[in-house]
Coordinates of C-alpha atoms and ligand atoms in Angstrom, one line a residue:
X649 CA -204.2 22.0 34.6
X650 CA -201.6 20.4 32.3
X651 CA -200.0 18.4 35.2
X652 CA -200.1 14.6 35.3
X653 CA -201.4 12.8 38.4
X654 CA -197.8 11.4 39.0
X655 CA -196.4 15.0 38.9
X656 CA -199.2 16.1 41.3
X657 CA -198.5 13.3 43.7
X658 CA -194.8 13.7 43.7
X659 CA -194.7 17.5 43.5
X660 CA -192.1 17.1 40.7
X661 CA -193.4 19.1 37.8
X662 CA -191.6 18.7 34.5
X663 CA -191.6 21.4 31.8
X664 CA -189.5 21.3 28.6
X665 CA -188.3 24.6 27.2
X666 CA -187.7 23.2 23.7
X667 CA -190.7 21.2 22.4
X668 CA -188.7 19.9 19.4
X669 CA -185.7 18.5 21.4
X670 CA -182.7 17.0 19.6
X671 CA -182.5 13.2 19.9
X672 CA -178.9 13.6 20.7
X673 CA -179.9 14.9 24.1
X674 CA -182.0 11.8 24.8
X675 CA -182.7 10.9 28.5
X676 CA -182.8 7.4 29.8
X677 CA -185.0 6.1 32.6
X678 CA -184.3 2.5 33.8
X679 CA -186.6 0.5 36.1
X680 CA -184.4 -1.0 39.0
X681 CA -187.0 -3.7 39.5
X682 CA -187.6 -5.1 36.0
X683 CA -185.0 -3.4 33.9
X684 CA -187.5 -1.7 31.6
X685 CA -185.8 1.0 29.5
X686 CA -187.6 4.3 28.6
X687 CA -186.1 6.9 26.4
X688 CA -187.3 10.4 26.2
X689 CA -186.4 13.5 24.1
X690 CA -187.5 15.8 26.9
X691 CA -187.8 15.5 30.6
X692 CA -190.8 13.7 31.9
X693 CA -192.3 11.7 34.8
X694 CA -192.4 8.0 34.1
X695 CA -193.2 5.1 36.4
X696 CA -192.7 1.3 36.3
X697 CA -193.3 -1.4 38.8
X698 CA -194.9 1.2 41.1
X699 CA -191.8 3.4 41.2
X700 CA -191.3 6.9 39.7
X701 CA -188.1 6.3 37.7
X702 CA -185.2 8.7 38.3
X703 CA -183.5 9.9 35.2
X704 CA -180.2 7.9 34.6
X705 CA -177.4 10.5 34.8
X706 CA -174.4 9.6 32.6
X707 CA -170.7 9.7 33.5
X708 CA -167.7 9.5 31.3
X709 CA -166.8 5.9 30.7
X710 CA -163.9 4.8 33.0
X711 CA -162.4 1.8 34.8
X712 CA -164.4 -1.3 34.2
X713 CA -166.9 0.7 32.2
X714 CA -164.6 1.6 29.4
X715 CA -166.3 1.3 26.1
X716 CA -164.1 0.1 23.3
X717 CA -165.1 1.3 19.8
X718 CA -163.6 0.0 16.6
X719 CA -164.7 1.0 13.1
X720 CA -165.0 -1.9 10.7
X721 CA -166.2 -0.9 7.3
X722 CA -169.4 1.0 7.8
X723 CA -170.1 -0.3 11.3
X724 CA -169.1 0.5 14.8
X725 CA -168.0 -2.6 16.8
X726 CA -168.6 -2.0 20.5
X727 CA -167.2 -4.1 23.3
X728 CA -167.0 -3.6 27.1
X729 CA -164.7 -5.6 29.3
X730 CA -167.1 -5.7 32.3
X731 CA -168.4 -8.4 34.6
X732 CA -171.4 -10.1 33.2
X733 CA -172.7 -12.0 36.2
X734 CA -176.4 -12.2 37.1
X735 CA -175.8 -9.7 39.9
X736 CA -173.6 -7.2 38.0
X737 CA -173.7 -6.7 34.2
X738 CA -174.1 -4.3 31.3
X739 CA -177.9 -4.2 30.7
X740 CA -177.8 -2.3 27.4
X741 CA -175.7 -0.4 24.9
X742 CA -177.2 2.5 22.9
X743 CA -176.1 4.4 19.9
X744 CA -177.5 7.9 19.9
X745 CA -177.3 10.4 17.0
X746 CA -179.3 13.5 16.3
X747 CA -181.8 11.4 14.3
X748 CA -182.3 8.4 16.5
X749 CA -181.6 6.0 19.3
X750 CA -180.6 2.3 18.7
X751 CA -180.6 0.1 21.8
X752 CA -178.9 -3.3 22.0
X753 CA -180.1 -5.2 25.1
X754 CA -177.4 -7.2 26.8
X755 CA -177.7 -10.3 29.0
X756 CA -175.7 -11.7 31.9
X757 CA -173.2 -14.5 31.1
X758 CA -172.7 -13.2 27.6
X759 CA -169.9 -10.9 26.4
X760 CA -170.8 -7.3 25.4
X761 CA -170.2 -7.3 21.7
X762 CA -172.5 -5.0 19.6
X763 CA -172.4 -3.8 16.0
X764 CA -174.1 -0.6 14.9
X765 CA -174.3 0.6 11.3
X766 CA -172.7 4.0 11.2
X767 CA -175.2 6.8 11.0
X768 CA -173.1 9.8 11.9
X769 CA -171.6 11.3 15.0
X770 CA -173.2 11.0 18.4
X771 CA -172.7 9.0 21.6
X772 CA -172.4 5.4 22.7
X773 CA -173.9 4.7 26.1
X774 CA -173.5 1.6 28.2
X775 CA -175.7 1.0 31.2
X776 CA -174.5 -1.1 34.2
X777 CA -177.2 -2.4 36.5
X778 CA -175.1 -1.4 39.5
X779 CA -173.2 1.6 38.5
X780 CA -175.5 3.4 36.0
X781 CA -175.0 5.1 32.7
X782 CA -171.6 5.7 31.0
X783 CA -171.1 7.6 27.8
X784 CA -168.4 8.0 25.1
X785 CA -168.5 10.6 22.3
X786 CA -168.1 9.3 18.8
Ligands
LIG1964 FE1 -170.4 -2.0 36.7

């Protein structure tokens, strides 16, 4: 039938119009239980820890989720002034271009300071475990 069991059970059928989707339009799915991160070029149905994961919808970075980007030589230096307690922290930072996704996992009680080698225009994403996904255009 071309429908997965998860789609059958949830009644949430996913179909992608463009089978060669651009990496720049990547979708993130984050497990709220274990923090697992799944990236997908198209829409899909993914589950982890017994939960069907909702797609993380991004917002423009603002307030405590402002993403600071400095260019140093051929690298982007990313920092986020955000609480990094065990209850509330930036879980990952991602650099997305049309050719790829690079994810830097972040951990509580450590500052968010990430360097990515410049590979062209795209987006920087920061994911907060409480407030979700924030994005800045490069
Ligand atoms: Fe937050």
